[in-house]
PDB file of C-alpha atoms in Angstrom:
ATOM      1  CA  GLY A   1      42.068 -88.361 -25.499  1.00 92.00           C
ATOM      2  CA  GLU A   2      43.092 -85.709 -28.015  1.00 96.00           C
ATOM      3  CA  TRP A   3      44.323 -82.344 -28.237  1.00 97.00           C
ATOM      4  CA  SER A   4      43.448 -79.344 -30.000  1.00 95.00           C
ATOM      5  CA  GLU A   5      44.677 -76.039 -31.303  1.00 96.00           C
ATOM      6  CA  LEU A   6      42.877 -72.848 -30.030  1.00 97.00           C
ATOM      7  CA  ALA A   7      44.028 -69.615 -30.805  1.00 98.00           C
ATOM      8  CA  VAL A   8      47.344 -69.077 -31.613  1.00 97.00           C
ATOM      9  CA  CYS A   9      48.881 -66.666 -28.987  1.00 97.00           C
ATOM     10  CA  PRO A  10      49.870 -62.442 -31.616  1.00 97.00           C
ATOM     11  CA  CYS A  11      52.638 -62.367 -29.143  1.00 97.00           C
ATOM     12  CA  VAL A  12      56.337 -63.352 -29.994  1.00 97.00           C
ATOM     13  CA  GLY A  13      57.248 -67.424 -29.284  1.00 97.00           C
ATOM     14  CA  ARG A  14      59.214 -66.816 -26.507  1.00 98.00           C
ATOM     15  CA  THR A  15      61.608 -69.817 -24.140  1.00 97.00           C
ATOM     16  CA  HIS A  16      61.536 -69.603 -20.359  1.00 97.00           C
ATOM     17  CA  PRO A  17      57.644 -67.511 -19.427  1.00 97.00           C
ATOM     18  CA  ALA A  18      55.846 -66.517 -17.008  1.00 97.00           C
ATOM     19  CA  PHE A  19      52.327 -68.860 -17.276  1.00 97.00           C
ATOM     20  CA  LEU A  20      49.827 -68.568 -15.465  1.00 96.00           C
ATOM     21  CA  GLU A  21      45.835 -69.236 -15.173  1.00 97.00           C
ATOM     22  CA  ALA A  22      43.160 -66.824 -12.931  1.00 96.00           C
ATOM     23  CA  ASN A  23      39.463 -67.004 -12.580  1.00 95.00           C
ATOM     24  CA  GLY A  24      39.210 -69.186 -17.073  1.00 96.00           C
ATOM     25  CA  VAL A  25      42.130 -66.494 -18.160  1.00 98.00           C
ATOM     26  CA  ILE A  26      45.703 -67.874 -19.342  1.00 98.00           C
ATOM     27  CA  TYR A  27      48.194 -65.817 -18.212  1.00 98.00           C
ATOM     28  CA  VAL A  28      51.468 -65.509 -21.180  1.00 98.00           C
ATOM     29  CA  GLY A  29      54.716 -63.152 -20.460  1.00 98.00           C
ATOM     30  CA  LEU A  30      58.129 -62.275 -20.324  1.00 98.00           C
ATOM     31  CA  GLY A  31      60.535 -64.662 -21.369  1.00 98.00           C
ATOM     32  CA  ASN A  32      63.385 -64.591 -23.779  1.00 97.00           C
ATOM     33  CA  ASN A  33      63.575 -64.747 -27.373  1.00 97.00           C
ATOM     34  CA  ASN A  34      66.537 -63.029 -28.715  1.00 96.00           C
ATOM     35  CA  GLY A  35      66.806 -60.794 -26.050  1.00 96.00           C
ATOM     36  CA  ASP A  36      64.469 -60.693 -22.695  1.00 97.00           C
ATOM     37  CA  LEU A  37      60.984 -59.659 -22.898  1.00 98.00           C
ATOM     38  CA  LYS A  38      57.857 -57.574 -20.467  1.00 97.00           C
ATOM     39  CA  ASP A  39      54.916 -57.879 -22.570  1.00 98.00           C
ATOM     40  CA  TRP A  40      51.998 -59.749 -20.711  1.00 98.00           C
ATOM     41  CA  TRP A  41      48.997 -60.667 -22.145  1.00 98.00           C
ATOM     42  CA  ALA A  42      45.580 -63.434 -21.848  1.00 98.00           C
ATOM     43  CA  TYR A  43      43.565 -65.628 -22.845  1.00 98.00           C
ATOM     44  CA  THR A  44      39.823 -66.430 -22.240  1.00 98.00           C
ATOM     45  CA  ILE A  45      38.700 -69.444 -22.348  1.00 96.00           C
ATOM     46  CA  GLU A  46      35.671 -69.542 -22.435  1.00 97.00           C
ATOM     47  CA  THR A  47      36.235 -67.038 -25.711  1.00 98.00           C
ATOM     48  CA  ASP A  48      39.543 -69.326 -27.752  1.00 98.00           C
ATOM     49  CA  SER A  49      41.218 -65.364 -27.972  1.00 98.00           C
ATOM     50  CA  TRP A  50      44.287 -63.489 -27.425  1.00 98.00           C
ATOM     51  CA  LYS A  51      44.637 -59.768 -26.494  1.00 98.00           C
ATOM     52  CA  ALA A  52      47.632 -57.952 -25.628  1.00 98.00           C
ATOM     53  CA  ILE A  53      47.041 -56.667 -21.093  1.00 98.00           C
ATOM     54  CA  ALA A  54      49.408 -53.908 -19.351  1.00 98.00           C
ATOM     55  CA  GLU A  55      53.015 -54.194 -19.506  1.00 98.00           C
ATOM     56  CA  PHE A  56      55.475 -56.376 -16.695  1.00 98.00           C
ATOM     57  CA  PRO A  57      56.371 -52.785 -14.648  1.00 96.00           C
ATOM     58  CA  GLY A  58      59.808 -53.963 -13.885  1.00 91.00           C
ATOM     59  CA  PRO A  59      62.435 -54.911 -16.020  1.00 96.00           C
ATOM     60  CA  GLN A  60      62.158 -57.511 -18.510  1.00 97.00           C
ATOM     61  CA  ARG A  61      63.678 -60.666 -17.597  1.00 98.00           C
ATOM     62  CA  HIS A  62      63.246 -64.706 -18.114  1.00 97.00           C
ATOM     63  CA  HIS A  63      63.079 -67.504 -15.945  1.00 97.00           C
ATOM     64  CA  PRO A  64      60.642 -66.508 -13.390  1.00 97.00           C
ATOM     65  CA  TYR A  65      58.537 -67.502 -10.594  1.00 97.00           C
ATOM     66  CA  GLN A  66      54.538 -67.159 -10.800  1.00 98.00           C
ATOM     67  CA  PHE A  67      51.582 -67.897  -8.955  1.00 98.00           C
ATOM     68  CA  THR A  68      47.997 -67.406  -9.161  1.00 98.00           C
ATOM     69  CA  ILE A  69      46.021 -66.820  -4.823  1.00 98.00           C
ATOM     70  CA  ASP A  70      42.555 -66.226  -5.057  1.00 97.00           C
ATOM     71  CA  GLY A  71      41.993 -65.846  -8.673  1.00 97.00           C
ATOM     72  CA  ILE A  72      45.198 -62.972  -8.963  1.00 97.00           C
ATOM     73  CA  PRO A  73      48.492 -63.512 -11.077  1.00 98.00           C
ATOM     74  CA  TYR A  74      52.119 -62.563  -9.038  1.00 98.00           C
ATOM     75  CA  ALA A  75      54.912 -62.758 -11.481  1.00 98.00           C
ATOM     76  CA  GLY A  76      58.207 -62.130 -10.482  1.00 97.00           C
ATOM     77  CA  PHE A  77      62.387 -62.622  -9.587  1.00 98.00           C
ATOM     78  CA  GLY A  78      64.521 -64.192 -13.047  1.00 97.00           C
ATOM     79  CA  HIS A  79      66.411 -62.525 -14.737  1.00 96.00           C
ATOM     80  CA  HIS A  80      68.024 -60.656 -17.154  1.00 96.00           C
ATOM     81  CA  GLN A  81      71.810 -60.905 -18.524  1.00 93.00           C
ATOM     82  CA  SER A  82      73.459 -60.786 -14.848  1.00 92.00           C
ATOM     83  CA  ASP A  83      70.191 -59.528 -13.141  1.00 96.00           C
ATOM     84  CA  ILE A  84      68.826 -61.631 -11.375  1.00 97.00           C
ATOM     85  CA  TYR A  85      65.724 -60.140  -9.300  1.00 97.00           C
ATOM     86  CA  ASN A  86      63.902 -59.708  -6.037  1.00 97.00           C
ATOM     87  CA  THR A  87      60.940 -58.146  -7.293  1.00 97.00           C
ATOM     88  CA  LEU A  88      57.291 -59.565  -6.930  1.00 98.00           C
ATOM     89  CA  TYR A  89      54.168 -58.115  -8.594  1.00 98.00           C
ATOM     90  CA  ARG A  90      50.732 -58.032  -8.606  1.00 98.00           C
ATOM     91  CA  TYR A  91      48.641 -58.154 -11.592  1.00 98.00           C
ATOM     92  CA  ASN A  92      45.169 -56.266 -11.055  1.00 97.00           C
ATOM     93  CA  VAL A  93      42.546 -58.185 -13.323  1.00 95.00           C
ATOM     94  CA  ASP A  94      40.066 -55.500 -12.870  1.00 96.00           C
ATOM     95  CA  ASP A  95      41.861 -52.334 -13.837  1.00 97.00           C
ATOM     96  CA  ASP A  96      44.538 -54.068 -16.022  1.00 98.00           C
ATOM     97  CA  THR A  97      47.844 -52.545 -13.488  1.00 98.00           C
ATOM     98  CA  TRP A  98      50.526 -53.782 -11.770  1.00 98.00           C
ATOM     99  CA  THR A  99      51.443 -53.330  -8.055  1.00 98.00           C
ATOM    100  CA  GLN A 100      54.817 -53.918  -6.353  1.00 98.00           C
ATOM    101  CA  MET A 101      54.991 -55.851  -3.659  1.00 98.00           C
ATOM    102  CA  ASN A 102      57.677 -55.901  -0.706  1.00 96.00           C
ATOM    103  CA  ASP A 103      60.907 -56.837  -2.007  1.00 92.00           C
ATOM    104  CA  PHE A 104      61.585 -60.411  -1.089  1.00 96.00           C
ATOM    105  CA  PRO A 105      64.211 -60.804   2.000  1.00 96.00           C
ATOM    106  CA  GLY A 106      66.326 -63.232   0.636  1.00 95.00           C
ATOM    107  CA  GLU A 107      67.798 -63.270  -2.416  1.00 95.00           C
ATOM    108  CA  GLY A 108      67.458 -62.883  -5.689  1.00 97.00           C
ATOM    109  CA  ARG A 109      66.810 -65.859  -7.634  1.00 97.00           C
ATOM    110  CA  VAL A 110      66.141 -67.851 -11.270  1.00 96.00           C
ATOM    111  CA  ALA A 111      64.848 -70.466 -12.395  1.00 96.00           C
ATOM    112  CA  GLY A 112      63.025 -72.493  -9.447  1.00 96.00           C
ATOM    113  CA  THR A 113      59.661 -73.646  -9.009  1.00 97.00           C
ATOM    114  CA  GLN A 114      56.449 -72.130  -7.937  1.00 97.00           C
ATOM    115  CA  PHE A 115      52.730 -72.998  -7.087  1.00 97.00           C
ATOM    116  CA  SER A 116      49.754 -71.741  -4.769  1.00 97.00           C
ATOM    117  CA  TYR A 117      47.814 -73.251  -2.027  1.00 97.00           C
ATOM    118  CA  ASN A 118      45.257 -72.280  -0.115  1.00 97.00           C
ATOM    119  CA  GLY A 119      45.754 -68.374  -0.271  1.00 98.00           C
ATOM    120  CA  LYS A 120      49.825 -68.285  -0.188  1.00 98.00           C
ATOM    121  CA  GLY A 121      51.961 -68.421  -2.810  1.00 98.00           C
ATOM    122  CA  TYR A 122      55.493 -71.149  -2.700  1.00 98.00           C
ATOM    123  CA  VAL A 123      59.083 -70.470  -4.467  1.00 98.00           C
ATOM    124  CA  LEU A 124      61.589 -73.875  -4.444  1.00 97.00           C
ATOM    125  CA  SER A 125      64.928 -74.087  -5.236  1.00 97.00           C
ATOM    126  CA  GLY A 126      66.599 -72.562  -8.133  1.00 96.00           C
ATOM    127  CA  GLN A 127      69.457 -70.861  -8.415  1.00 96.00           C
ATOM    128  CA  GLY A 128      70.550 -67.248  -6.349  1.00 96.00           C
ATOM    129  CA  GLU A 129      72.033 -63.963  -7.223  1.00 96.00           C
ATOM    130  CA  ASP A 130      75.903 -65.414  -8.382  1.00 95.00           C
ATOM    131  CA  HIS A 131      73.095 -67.398 -10.857  1.00 94.00           C
ATOM    132  CA  THR A 132      74.783 -70.929  -9.097  1.00 95.00           C
ATOM    133  CA  ASN A 133      72.635 -73.319  -7.034  1.00 96.00           C
ATOM    134  CA  PHE A 134      71.434 -72.079  -3.599  1.00 95.00           C
ATOM    135  CA  GLU A 135      73.821 -74.131  -1.097  1.00 95.00           C
ATOM    136  CA  VAL A 136      70.101 -76.171  -0.160  1.00 95.00           C
ATOM    137  CA  GLY A 137      67.092 -76.166  -1.690  1.00 94.00           C
ATOM    138  CA  GLU A 138      65.198 -72.725  -0.894  1.00 97.00           C
ATOM    139  CA  PHE A 139      61.967 -72.703   0.510  1.00 97.00           C
ATOM    140  CA  TRP A 140      60.018 -69.418   0.817  1.00 98.00           C
ATOM    141  CA  GLU A 141      55.844 -68.654   1.971  1.00 98.00           C
ATOM    142  CA  TYR A 142      53.698 -65.324   0.330  1.00 98.00           C
ATOM    143  CA  ASP A 143      51.476 -64.297   2.639  1.00 98.00           C
ATOM    144  CA  PRO A 144      49.710 -62.062   0.054  1.00 98.00           C
ATOM    145  CA  LEU A 145      47.182 -60.145   3.115  1.00 98.00           C
ATOM    146  CA  THR A 146      50.646 -58.837   4.887  1.00 98.00           C
ATOM    147  CA  ASP A 147      52.647 -59.026   1.987  1.00 98.00           C
ATOM    148  CA  SER A 148      55.259 -60.957   3.816  1.00 98.00           C
ATOM    149  CA  TRP A 149      57.370 -63.847   2.731  1.00 98.00           C
ATOM    150  CA  GLU A 150      58.449 -66.677   6.150  1.00 98.00           C
ATOM    151  CA  VAL A 151      61.293 -69.506   4.775  1.00 97.00           C
ATOM    152  CA  MET A 152      60.037 -72.998   4.641  1.00 97.00           C
ATOM    153  CA  PRO A 153      62.060 -76.282   5.432  1.00 97.00           C
ATOM    154  CA  SER A 154      64.429 -76.813   2.473  1.00 96.00           C
ATOM    155  CA  HIS A 155      64.273 -79.898   0.010  1.00 94.00           C
ATOM    156  CA  PRO A 156      67.002 -81.870   0.695  1.00 93.00           C
ATOM    157  CA  GLY A 157      70.673 -81.466  -0.720  1.00 92.00           C
ATOM    158  CA  SER A 158      71.613 -77.978  -3.315  1.00 93.00           C
ATOM    159  CA  GLY A 159      69.288 -75.661  -4.911  1.00 95.00           C
ATOM    160  CA  ARG A 160      68.141 -77.349  -8.464  1.00 96.00           C
ATOM    161  CA  TRP A 161      68.202 -75.367 -11.485  1.00 96.00           C
ATOM    162  CA  ALA A 162      64.420 -75.503 -13.602  1.00 96.00           C
ATOM    163  CA  PRO A 163      63.145 -78.551 -11.731  1.00 97.00           C
ATOM    164  CA  GLY A 164      59.241 -79.295 -11.435  1.00 96.00           C
ATOM    165  CA  SER A 165      56.796 -79.878  -8.598  1.00 96.00           C
ATOM    166  CA  PHE A 166      52.624 -80.466  -7.976  1.00 94.00           C
ATOM    167  CA  LEU A 167      50.552 -81.081  -5.583  1.00 94.00           C
ATOM    168  CA  ILE A 168      47.901 -83.239  -5.295  1.00 96.00           C
ATOM    169  CA  GLU A 169      45.723 -82.190  -2.328  1.00 93.00           C
ATOM    170  CA  ASN A 170      48.373 -81.173   0.974  1.00 92.00           C
ATOM    171  CA  GLU A 171      51.848 -82.281  -0.441  1.00 95.00           C
ATOM    172  CA  VAL A 172      53.942 -80.924  -2.544  1.00 95.00           C
ATOM    173  CA  TYR A 173      56.293 -83.417  -5.497  1.00 96.00           C
ATOM    174  CA  PHE A 174      59.150 -82.195  -6.265  1.00 95.00           C
ATOM    175  CA  LEU A 175      61.659 -83.291  -9.379  1.00 95.00           C
ATOM    176  CA  ALA A 176      64.426 -83.089 -11.609  1.00 97.00           C
ATOM    177  CA  GLY A 177      66.252 -80.227 -12.268  1.00 96.00           C
ATOM    178  CA  ARG A 178      69.931 -79.319 -12.314  1.00 96.00           C
ATOM    179  CA  ALA A 179      71.466 -80.381  -8.949  1.00 94.00           C
ATOM    180  CA  ASP A 180      75.535 -78.874  -8.447  1.00 93.00           C
ATOM    181  CA  GLU A 181      76.663 -82.779  -9.202  1.00 91.00           C
ATOM    182  CA  GLY A 182      74.444 -82.660 -12.391  1.00 93.00           C
ATOM    183  CA  ASP A 183      70.988 -83.174 -13.459  1.00 95.00           C
ATOM    184  CA  LYS A 184      68.412 -84.863 -11.718  1.00 94.00           C
ATOM    185  CA  ASN A 185      65.812 -87.706 -11.851  1.00 94.00           C
ATOM    186  CA  ASP A 186      64.519 -88.391  -8.659  1.00 92.00           C
TER     187      ASP A 186
END
């Protein structure tokens, strides 16, 4: 295979942003560039073009969680300096606005992993409000129909900073990250 460079985002470069796709549009925002950001950008795949869209409504942050449910982008959590958030927002594609959802019932969280499946969003692992790994690998399910969260079985061991995950059919694969005992390769 070959790589092809596409249109470059006119936004500032950043680390640790939100990055997700919905209906042929890639959304990127938040992150850090010598300070946390709260801008939000849309890249249309079909036209290979970028545009600035409605700014994220909460405080600037990096290491957020994000997922897309039925073509609707969601982003939240993350941190700015010592503040770690438990808030989640929905981006309304049709009118370029944001809606704050009900607060997450658990501890604010940062730098975990996330995915969506079968009409629901999931957040897995990461660190809590004290910026240390969770005692257990917390796993939560978000239902947009009821705007509510349900706790799921934790992964083995402590929470992990910056793990990865992916979904194949109906199975979640979870790997790597930094656990209490150090960087993992499992």
